Tab-separated table of C-alpha atoms and ligand atoms in Angstrom:
chain	number	residue	atom	x	y	z
A	45	UNK	CA	135.141	107.632	98.605
A	46	UNK	CA	133.806	110.769	96.972
A	47	UNK	CA	130.959	110.379	94.503
A	48	UNK	CA	131.549	112.293	91.280
A	49	UNK	CA	128.076	111.769	89.837
A	50	UNK	CA	124.681	110.273	90.562
A	51	UNK	CA	122.363	109.547	87.661
A	52	UNK	CA	118.733	108.498	87.993
A	53	UNK	CA	116.794	106.801	85.221
A	54	UNK	CA	113.034	106.464	85.372
A	55	UNK	CA	112.423	103.250	83.503
A	56	UNK	CA	109.328	101.550	82.074
A	57	UNK	CA	109.569	97.983	80.802
A	58	UNK	CA	106.938	95.720	79.228
A	59	UNK	CA	106.244	92.534	81.199
A	60	UNK	CA	106.164	89.182	79.398
A	61	UNK	CA	102.746	88.521	80.915
A	62	UNK	CA	100.351	90.865	82.712
A	63	UNK	CA	100.735	90.495	86.488
A	64	UNK	CA	97.476	90.762	88.421
A	65	UNK	CA	97.163	91.023	92.200
A	66	UNK	CA	94.449	92.095	94.613
A	67	UNK	CA	95.675	95.688	94.157
A	68	UNK	CA	95.676	95.836	90.362
A	69	UNK	CA	96.895	94.569	87.033
A	70	UNK	CA	100.299	95.472	85.631
A	71	UNK	CA	101.316	95.164	81.984
A	72	UNK	CA	104.465	97.239	82.427
A	73	UNK	CA	106.796	97.780	85.297
A	74	UNK	CA	108.324	101.072	86.297
A	75	UNK	CA	111.302	101.593	88.576
A	76	UNK	CA	114.195	103.977	89.089
A	77	UNK	CA	117.678	102.829	88.161
A	78	UNK	CA	120.491	104.526	90.089
A	79	UNK	CA	124.002	104.921	88.692
A	80	UNK	CA	126.712	106.040	91.134
A	81	UNK	CA	130.178	106.935	89.897
A	82	UNK	CA	133.234	107.664	92.053
A	83	UNK	CA	136.142	109.963	91.188
A	84	UNK	CA	138.168	107.068	89.775
A	85	UNK	CA	135.396	106.194	87.298
A	86	UNK	CA	134.110	103.069	89.064
A	87	UNK	CA	130.383	102.637	88.581
A	88	UNK	CA	127.755	101.080	90.847
A	89	UNK	CA	124.145	100.325	89.959
A	90	UNK	CA	121.035	100.252	92.099
A	91	UNK	CA	117.315	99.744	91.577
A	92	UNK	CA	114.513	101.462	93.466
A	93	UNK	CA	111.495	99.133	93.105
A	94	UNK	CA	108.759	101.726	93.643
A	95	UNK	CA	106.120	101.291	90.931
A	96	UNK	CA	104.135	103.867	88.957
A	97	UNK	CA	101.078	103.383	91.167
A	98	UNK	CA	100.830	103.357	94.983
A	99	UNK	CA	99.029	99.976	94.992
A	100	UNK	CA	101.545	97.836	96.851
A	101	UNK	CA	103.099	100.614	98.919
A	102	UNK	CA	102.673	104.387	99.190
A	103	UNK	CA	105.907	105.049	97.336
A	104	UNK	CA	105.746	105.560	93.574
A	105	UNK	CA	108.361	106.286	90.937
A	106	UNK	CA	107.199	109.904	91.272
A	107	UNK	CA	107.702	110.162	95.042
A	108	UNK	CA	110.997	108.264	94.912
A	109	UNK	CA	112.265	110.543	92.135
A	110	UNK	CA	111.509	113.556	94.315
A	111	UNK	CA	113.036	112.111	97.500
A	112	UNK	CA	116.148	110.873	95.700
A	113	UNK	CA	116.789	114.194	93.984
A	114	UNK	CA	115.939	116.576	96.775
A	115	UNK	CA	117.191	114.728	99.846
A	116	UNK	CA	119.056	111.476	99.338
A	117	UNK	CA	121.403	112.443	96.507
A	118	UNK	CA	122.555	115.692	98.185
A	119	UNK	CA	123.330	113.732	101.380
A	120	UNK	CA	125.372	111.160	99.447
A	121	UNK	CA	127.214	113.743	97.313
A	122	UNK	CA	127.970	116.285	100.056
A	123	UNK	CA	131.293	114.922	101.391
A	124	UNK	CA	133.285	111.690	100.930
A	125	UNK	CA	131.498	108.554	102.145
A	126	UNK	CA	133.273	106.265	104.584
A	127	UNK	CA	135.523	103.987	102.515
A	128	UNK	CA	134.957	100.854	104.587
A	129	UNK	CA	131.182	101.165	104.954
A	130	UNK	CA	129.657	103.577	102.431
A	131	UNK	CA	126.157	102.084	102.720
A	132	UNK	CA	126.068	102.504	106.501
A	133	UNK	CA	127.440	106.034	106.215
A	134	UNK	CA	124.727	106.899	103.681
A	135	UNK	CA	121.995	105.507	105.941
A	136	UNK	CA	123.301	107.573	108.879
A	137	UNK	CA	123.147	110.699	106.724
A	138	UNK	CA	119.529	110.124	105.683
A	139	UNK	CA	118.152	109.058	109.055
A	140	UNK	CA	116.223	112.337	109.284
A	141	UNK	CA	114.303	111.499	106.097
A	142	UNK	CA	111.200	109.772	107.386
A	143	UNK	CA	109.883	106.780	105.481
A	144	UNK	CA	110.552	106.346	101.745
A	145	UNK	CA	112.386	103.046	102.217
A	146	UNK	CA	112.383	102.131	98.513
A	147	UNK	CA	114.035	105.400	97.522
A	148	UNK	CA	116.721	104.826	100.164
A	149	UNK	CA	117.195	101.201	99.106
A	150	UNK	CA	117.814	102.160	95.471
A	151	UNK	CA	120.675	104.483	96.316
A	152	UNK	CA	122.044	102.181	99.003
A	153	UNK	CA	122.218	99.323	96.473
A	154	UNK	CA	124.292	101.429	94.063
A	155	UNK	CA	126.733	102.144	96.917
A	156	UNK	CA	127.062	98.425	97.678
A	157	UNK	CA	127.749	97.666	94.030
A	158	UNK	CA	130.297	100.483	93.845
A	159	UNK	CA	131.951	99.358	97.095
A	160	UNK	CA	132.179	95.790	95.809
A	161	UNK	CA	133.705	96.883	92.516
A	162	UNK	CA	136.231	99.127	94.268
A	163	UNK	CA	137.301	96.331	96.618
A	164	UNK	CA	136.974	93.394	94.208
A	165	UNK	CA	134.433	91.647	96.433
A	166	UNK	CA	131.050	90.230	95.483
A	167	UNK	CA	127.917	91.485	97.209
A	168	UNK	CA	127.378	87.949	98.434
A	169	UNK	CA	130.752	88.024	100.201
A	170	UNK	CA	130.142	91.535	101.556
A	171	UNK	CA	126.797	90.503	103.062
A	172	UNK	CA	128.015	87.199	104.469
A	173	UNK	CA	126.159	84.932	102.071
A	174	UNK	CA	126.928	81.229	102.249
A	175	UNK	CA	125.100	79.620	99.303
A	176	UNK	CA	126.389	79.546	95.743
A	177	UNK	CA	122.914	78.869	94.350
A	178	UNK	CA	119.578	79.496	95.989
A	179	UNK	CA	116.268	77.644	95.680
A	180	UNK	CA	113.605	79.751	94.003
A	181	UNK	CA	109.896	79.717	93.365
A	182	UNK	CA	107.498	81.618	91.182
A	183	UNK	CA	104.747	84.079	92.073
A	184	UNK	CA	101.713	83.626	89.833
A	185	UNK	CA	99.221	86.461	89.461
A	186	UNK	CA	95.442	86.119	89.431
A	187	UNK	CA	94.366	84.349	86.243
A	188	UNK	CA	91.200	84.770	84.143
A	189	UNK	CA	89.854	81.416	85.379
A	190	UNK	CA	90.639	78.603	87.791
A	191	UNK	CA	91.461	76.315	84.852
A	192	UNK	CA	93.893	78.864	83.467
A	193	UNK	CA	95.542	79.059	86.892
A	194	UNK	CA	95.977	75.289	87.155
A	195	UNK	CA	97.487	75.226	83.651
A	196	UNK	CA	99.864	78.045	84.525
A	197	UNK	CA	100.999	76.288	87.718
A	198	UNK	CA	101.653	73.156	85.641
A	199	UNK	CA	103.690	75.158	83.129
A	200	UNK	CA	105.949	76.596	85.825
A	201	UNK	CA	106.397	73.217	87.530
A	202	UNK	CA	107.420	71.770	84.173
A	203	UNK	CA	110.077	74.496	83.917
A	204	UNK	CA	111.525	73.285	87.229
A	205	UNK	CA	110.297	75.782	89.829
A	206	UNK	CA	110.215	74.123	93.228
A	207	UNK	CA	107.622	76.232	94.946
A	208	UNK	CA	104.486	77.964	93.737
A	209	UNK	CA	102.878	81.089	95.140
A	210	UNK	CA	99.461	82.136	93.954
A	211	UNK	CA	97.801	85.486	94.454
A	212	UNK	CA	94.393	85.500	96.123
A	213	UNK	CA	91.663	88.015	96.870
A	214	UNK	CA	88.142	87.753	98.341
A	215	UNK	CA	86.081	85.399	96.169
A	216	UNK	CA	89.192	84.054	94.433
A	217	UNK	CA	90.802	82.142	97.251
A	218	UNK	CA	89.694	78.778	98.656
A	219	UNK	CA	88.356	77.568	95.278
A	220	UNK	CA	91.615	78.383	93.500
A	221	UNK	CA	93.745	76.742	96.168
A	222	UNK	CA	91.527	73.634	96.195
A	223	UNK	CA	91.846	73.283	92.418
A	224	UNK	CA	95.624	73.717	92.440
A	225	UNK	CA	95.952	71.256	95.323
A	226	UNK	CA	93.780	68.689	93.554
A	227	UNK	CA	96.015	68.884	90.500
A	228	UNK	CA	99.319	69.066	92.421
A	229	UNK	CA	98.883	67.381	95.818
A	230	UNK	CA	102.532	67.550	96.913
A	231	UNK	CA	103.820	70.795	95.444
A	232	UNK	CA	105.136	73.301	98.000
A	233	UNK	CA	102.422	75.959	97.767
A	234	UNK	CA	101.690	79.315	99.385
A	235	UNK	CA	99.263	82.207	98.866
A	236	UNK	CA	99.592	86.003	98.906
A	237	UNK	CA	96.628	88.315	99.533
A	238	UNK	CA	98.446	91.675	99.413
A	239	UNK	CA	96.285	93.066	102.234
A	240	UNK	CA	92.942	92.297	100.567
A	241	UNK	CA	91.138	91.045	103.722
A	242	UNK	CA	89.944	92.325	107.063
A	243	UNK	CA	89.921	90.281	110.259
A	244	UNK	CA	86.247	89.527	109.548
A	245	UNK	CA	86.516	88.622	105.839
A	246	UNK	CA	89.702	86.616	106.453
A	247	UNK	CA	87.699	84.052	108.386
A	248	UNK	CA	86.560	82.802	104.962
A	249	UNK	CA	90.147	81.624	104.525
A	250	UNK	CA	89.895	79.120	107.391
A	251	UNK	CA	89.521	76.143	104.962
A	252	UNK	CA	93.052	76.938	103.728
A	253	UNK	CA	94.311	75.366	106.945
A	254	UNK	CA	93.535	71.956	105.402
A	255	UNK	CA	95.600	72.407	102.223
A	256	UNK	CA	99.072	72.036	103.708
A	257	UNK	CA	100.210	75.489	102.613
A	258	UNK	CA	103.687	76.760	103.482
A	259	UNK	CA	102.227	80.072	104.559
A	260	UNK	CA	99.559	82.735	104.026
A	261	UNK	CA	101.204	86.022	103.037
A	262	UNK	CA	99.925	89.425	104.159
A	263	UNK	CA	96.183	88.799	104.449
A	264	UNK	CA	95.436	92.051	106.328
A	265	UNK	CA	96.252	95.758	106.131
A	266	UNK	CA	99.818	96.869	105.604
A	267	UNK	CA	99.845	99.054	108.725
A	268	UNK	CA	98.388	96.437	111.048
A	269	UNK	CA	100.335	93.988	113.189
A	270	UNK	CA	97.730	93.452	115.887
A	271	UNK	CA	94.994	91.961	113.715
A	272	UNK	CA	97.571	89.666	112.126
A	273	UNK	CA	98.337	88.479	115.658
A	274	UNK	CA	94.651	87.780	116.223
A	275	UNK	CA	94.361	85.962	112.902
A	276	UNK	CA	97.489	83.884	113.515
A	277	UNK	CA	95.891	82.653	116.748
A	278	UNK	CA	93.024	81.208	114.659
A	279	UNK	CA	95.179	79.558	111.971
A	280	UNK	CA	97.530	76.588	112.027
A	281	UNK	CA	99.123	77.735	108.768
A	282	UNK	CA	101.924	80.250	109.404
A	283	UNK	CA	101.067	83.859	108.616
A	284	UNK	CA	103.893	85.546	106.691
A	285	UNK	CA	104.231	89.321	106.653
A	286	UNK	CA	105.341	91.285	103.601
A	287	UNK	CA	103.899	94.849	103.416
A	288	UNK	CA	103.705	95.240	107.222
A	289	UNK	CA	107.457	94.952	107.780
A	290	UNK	CA	109.225	98.089	106.587
A	291	UNK	CA	111.963	98.223	109.245
A	292	UNK	CA	113.716	95.824	111.651
A	293	UNK	CA	111.586	97.143	114.522
A	294	UNK	CA	108.410	95.879	112.867
A	295	UNK	CA	109.976	92.464	112.447
A	296	UNK	CA	110.933	92.355	116.124
A	297	UNK	CA	107.467	93.444	117.243
A	298	UNK	CA	105.676	91.054	114.877
A	299	UNK	CA	107.676	88.127	116.250
A	300	UNK	CA	107.210	89.256	119.865
A	301	UNK	CA	103.433	89.394	119.472
A	302	UNK	CA	103.169	86.294	117.247
A	303	UNK	CA	101.700	88.281	114.362
A	304	UNK	CA	103.771	86.207	111.931
A	305	UNK	CA	105.726	82.959	111.939
A	306	UNK	CA	107.583	83.631	108.702
A	307	UNK	CA	108.942	86.882	107.240
A	308	UNK	CA	109.204	87.880	103.591
A	309	UNK	CA	112.286	90.091	103.267
A	310	UNK	CA	112.457	92.536	100.357
A	311	UNK	CA	115.465	94.785	100.502
A	312	UNK	CA	113.515	97.540	98.735
A	313	UNK	CA	110.550	97.506	101.106
A	314	UNK	CA	112.738	97.599	104.242
A	315	UNK	CA	114.943	100.486	103.121
A	316	UNK	CA	117.933	98.587	101.806
A	317	UNK	CA	120.250	95.647	102.213
A	318	UNK	CA	121.532	96.717	105.647
A	319	UNK	CA	118.038	96.549	107.111
A	320	UNK	CA	117.343	93.348	105.193
A	321	UNK	CA	120.361	91.672	106.793
A	322	UNK	CA	119.345	93.029	110.220
A	323	UNK	CA	115.891	91.447	109.845
A	324	UNK	CA	117.461	88.208	108.663
A	325	UNK	CA	119.715	88.144	111.756
A	326	UNK	CA	116.887	88.943	114.133
A	327	UNK	CA	114.688	86.181	112.727
A	328	UNK	CA	117.589	83.728	112.678
A	329	UNK	CA	118.261	84.347	116.378
A	330	UNK	CA	114.669	83.308	117.109
A	331	UNK	CA	114.574	80.334	114.761
A	332	UNK	CA	112.056	82.047	112.465
A	333	UNK	CA	112.482	81.259	108.758
A	334	UNK	CA	112.682	84.033	106.162
A	335	UNK	CA	112.562	84.101	102.382
A	336	UNK	CA	113.441	86.671	99.773
A	337	UNK	CA	110.482	88.457	98.205
A	338	UNK	CA	110.531	90.044	94.770
A	339	UNK	CA	109.244	93.171	93.078
A	340	UNK	CA	109.571	92.078	89.440
A	341	UNK	CA	113.115	93.461	89.485
A	342	UNK	CA	115.394	94.021	86.519
A	343	UNK	CA	118.690	92.144	86.460
A	344	UNK	CA	120.110	94.775	88.823
A	345	UNK	CA	117.692	94.167	91.689
A	346	UNK	CA	117.579	90.442	90.890
A	347	UNK	CA	121.342	90.181	91.438
A	348	UNK	CA	120.955	91.938	94.804
A	349	UNK	CA	118.096	89.618	95.794
A	350	UNK	CA	120.181	86.557	94.937
A	351	UNK	CA	123.102	87.774	97.049
A	352	UNK	CA	120.744	88.465	99.944
A	353	UNK	CA	118.999	85.106	99.614
A	354	UNK	CA	122.376	83.364	99.980
A	355	UNK	CA	122.420	84.196	103.703
A	356	UNK	CA	121.913	81.133	105.918
A	357	UNK	CA	118.446	81.789	107.333
A	358	UNK	CA	116.798	82.168	103.901
A	359	UNK	CA	115.484	78.638	104.269
A	360	UNK	CA	112.363	78.957	102.100
A	361	UNK	CA	112.526	79.424	98.297
A	362	UNK	CA	112.399	83.076	97.203
A	363	UNK	CA	110.263	84.961	94.676
A	364	UNK	CA	113.333	85.187	92.465
A	365	UNK	CA	112.402	83.719	89.122
A	366	UNK	CA	114.390	83.513	85.895
A	367	UNK	CA	114.722	86.642	83.767
A	368	UNK	CA	112.483	85.275	81.006
A	369	UNK	CA	109.575	84.918	83.442
A	370	UNK	CA	109.520	88.743	83.558
A	371	UNK	CA	111.236	90.326	80.554
A	372	UNK	CA	111.965	89.514	76.920
A	373	UNK	CA	114.814	92.049	77.039
A	374	UNK	CA	116.362	93.016	80.370
A	375	UNK	CA	118.689	95.933	81.096
A	376	UNK	CA	121.548	93.704	82.265
A	377	UNK	CA	123.601	91.673	79.814
A	378	UNK	CA	123.319	88.734	82.208
A	379	UNK	CA	120.092	86.765	82.009
A	380	UNK	CA	119.312	84.663	85.053
A	381	UNK	CA	118.229	81.113	84.311
A	382	UNK	CA	116.853	78.273	86.366
A	383	UNK	CA	119.263	75.411	87.132
A	384	UNK	CA	118.020	71.834	86.820
A	385	UNK	CA	117.697	71.595	90.620
A	386	UNK	CA	115.289	74.550	90.857
A	387	UNK	CA	117.946	77.026	91.957
A	388	UNK	CA	119.431	80.173	90.484
A	389	UNK	CA	123.168	80.767	90.742
A	390	UNK	CA	124.279	83.746	92.832
A	391	UNK	CA	126.610	86.089	90.907
A	392	UNK	CA	130.158	86.055	92.271
A	393	UNK	CA	131.883	88.808	90.293
A	394	UNK	CA	132.667	92.043	92.194
A	395	UNK	CA	129.684	94.036	93.464
A	396	UNK	CA	126.355	92.912	92.036
A	397	UNK	CA	128.246	91.006	89.362
A	398	UNK	CA	126.193	92.409	86.505
A	399	UNK	CA	126.862	94.633	83.493
A	400	UNK	CA	124.220	97.071	82.374
A	401	UNK	CA	123.215	97.050	78.724
A	402	UNK	CA	123.187	100.793	78.149
A	403	UNK	CA	121.247	100.601	74.920
A	404	UNK	CA	118.494	98.585	76.596
A	405	UNK	CA	118.496	101.026	79.508
A	406	UNK	CA	118.217	103.955	77.090
A	407	UNK	CA	115.389	102.259	75.213
A	408	UNK	CA	113.330	101.929	78.410
A	409	UNK	CA	114.200	105.286	79.992
A	410	UNK	CA	111.357	107.815	80.278
A	411	UNK	CA	113.592	110.508	81.775
A	412	UNK	CA	116.946	110.814	83.457
A	413	UNK	CA	118.771	113.367	85.565
A	414	UNK	CA	122.355	113.764	86.702
A	415	UNK	CA	123.560	115.318	89.958
A	416	UNK	CA	127.076	116.299	90.979
A	417	UNK	CA	128.685	117.349	94.283
A	418	UNK	CA	128.272	120.938	95.438
A	419	UNK	CA	130.965	123.185	93.902
B	675	OSB	O1	103.457	90.980	97.120
B	675	OSB	O2	105.146	89.792	96.786
B	675	OSB	C1	104.393	90.675	96.396
B	675	OSB	C2	105.327	91.786	92.850
B	675	OSB	C3	105.172	93.155	92.966
B	675	OSB	C4	104.740	93.686	94.157
B	675	OSB	C5	104.455	92.839	95.245
B	675	OSB	C6	104.624	91.468	95.145
B	675	OSB	C7	105.030	90.940	93.911
B	675	OSB	C8	105.171	89.508	93.664
B	675	OSB	C9	106.088	89.071	92.540
B	675	OSB	O3	104.549	88.669	94.257
B	675	OSB	C10	107.412	88.615	93.024
B	675	OSB	C11	108.417	88.499	91.909
B	675	OSB	O4	108.374	87.498	91.189
B	675	OSB	O5	109.268	89.399	91.746
B	676	MG	MG1	103.684	89.788	98.902
């Protein structure tokens, strides 16, 4: 399969509600949308989830734009990609590009979508997914007050979400969890610190062991497995790693050293769906549960997350909420909604199974660029 064109769109979309974490407060979300077209006119879409600011990870829309244009696109456009496995061929070509997993994931996703459309197969089928609908939860940002947080949790439970995740940071942790637990004693609940603690300050979280949490997500630094191992030894509650796992090797090492007992898999963070499936398989072989994380994706990335979360070892609900939790107007025509049983249905049309609303995409695009094969 020879690509005829790659187009990148730098997109900025207003969020329905500001999203606050230990690393900052977002009112808008940026990302890069990737459009890949083959010589027959088939089109595949991808989403690179790097944000405007390097708060969650070092990649930004600016760095990803640069890496995509200068290195990844030329590698993909150079010569025909392997027809049976274009995503794997692309990853082989860009192995010499160190890091930048989100940039790689964005282009890889477009190749999966294109491959699925060319072969008439859904991404779920291509990846080996087994569920038609997947259980989902909601990730709630830091709120102005504890009361506001408890109200917000109640609102989402009333909508039918089966699992709640709340963001924490030093000083806004045990008190918030205690209040939510008092109000909702049996709700599946977990917390996410986005690396806001050190081994020393994390000892303040010890009371969380008595609140029957599903897990504590990424309490310590993103580049640190060893201190997570030390912390896990002090906690009964499973530690779950997010930021620290950016490749299958990190997942293997984290499990070997007992630095985590659960893994959050985000296809963007780990460099694409191929790596995401590899991490899923590795955890499955060791009986370690995984769940699908989110990055406030548009309908494009959301469709990919749903397909991924349909694999058998995604046994915990994902951060894959309904479209209206994020955006009043999305860039896909499909809007994802919550089923009565707290699941979202996995698309089953070819590729990602979505159609892009080009006028919405245009309305949110800050800049775009188009690249073609060398003459
Ligand atoms: O740490 O899981 C995270 C959003 C952006 C960046 C990092 C994270 C998040 C979320 C929201 O928690 C997940 C979602 O609903 O998409
Ligand atoms: Mg997280």
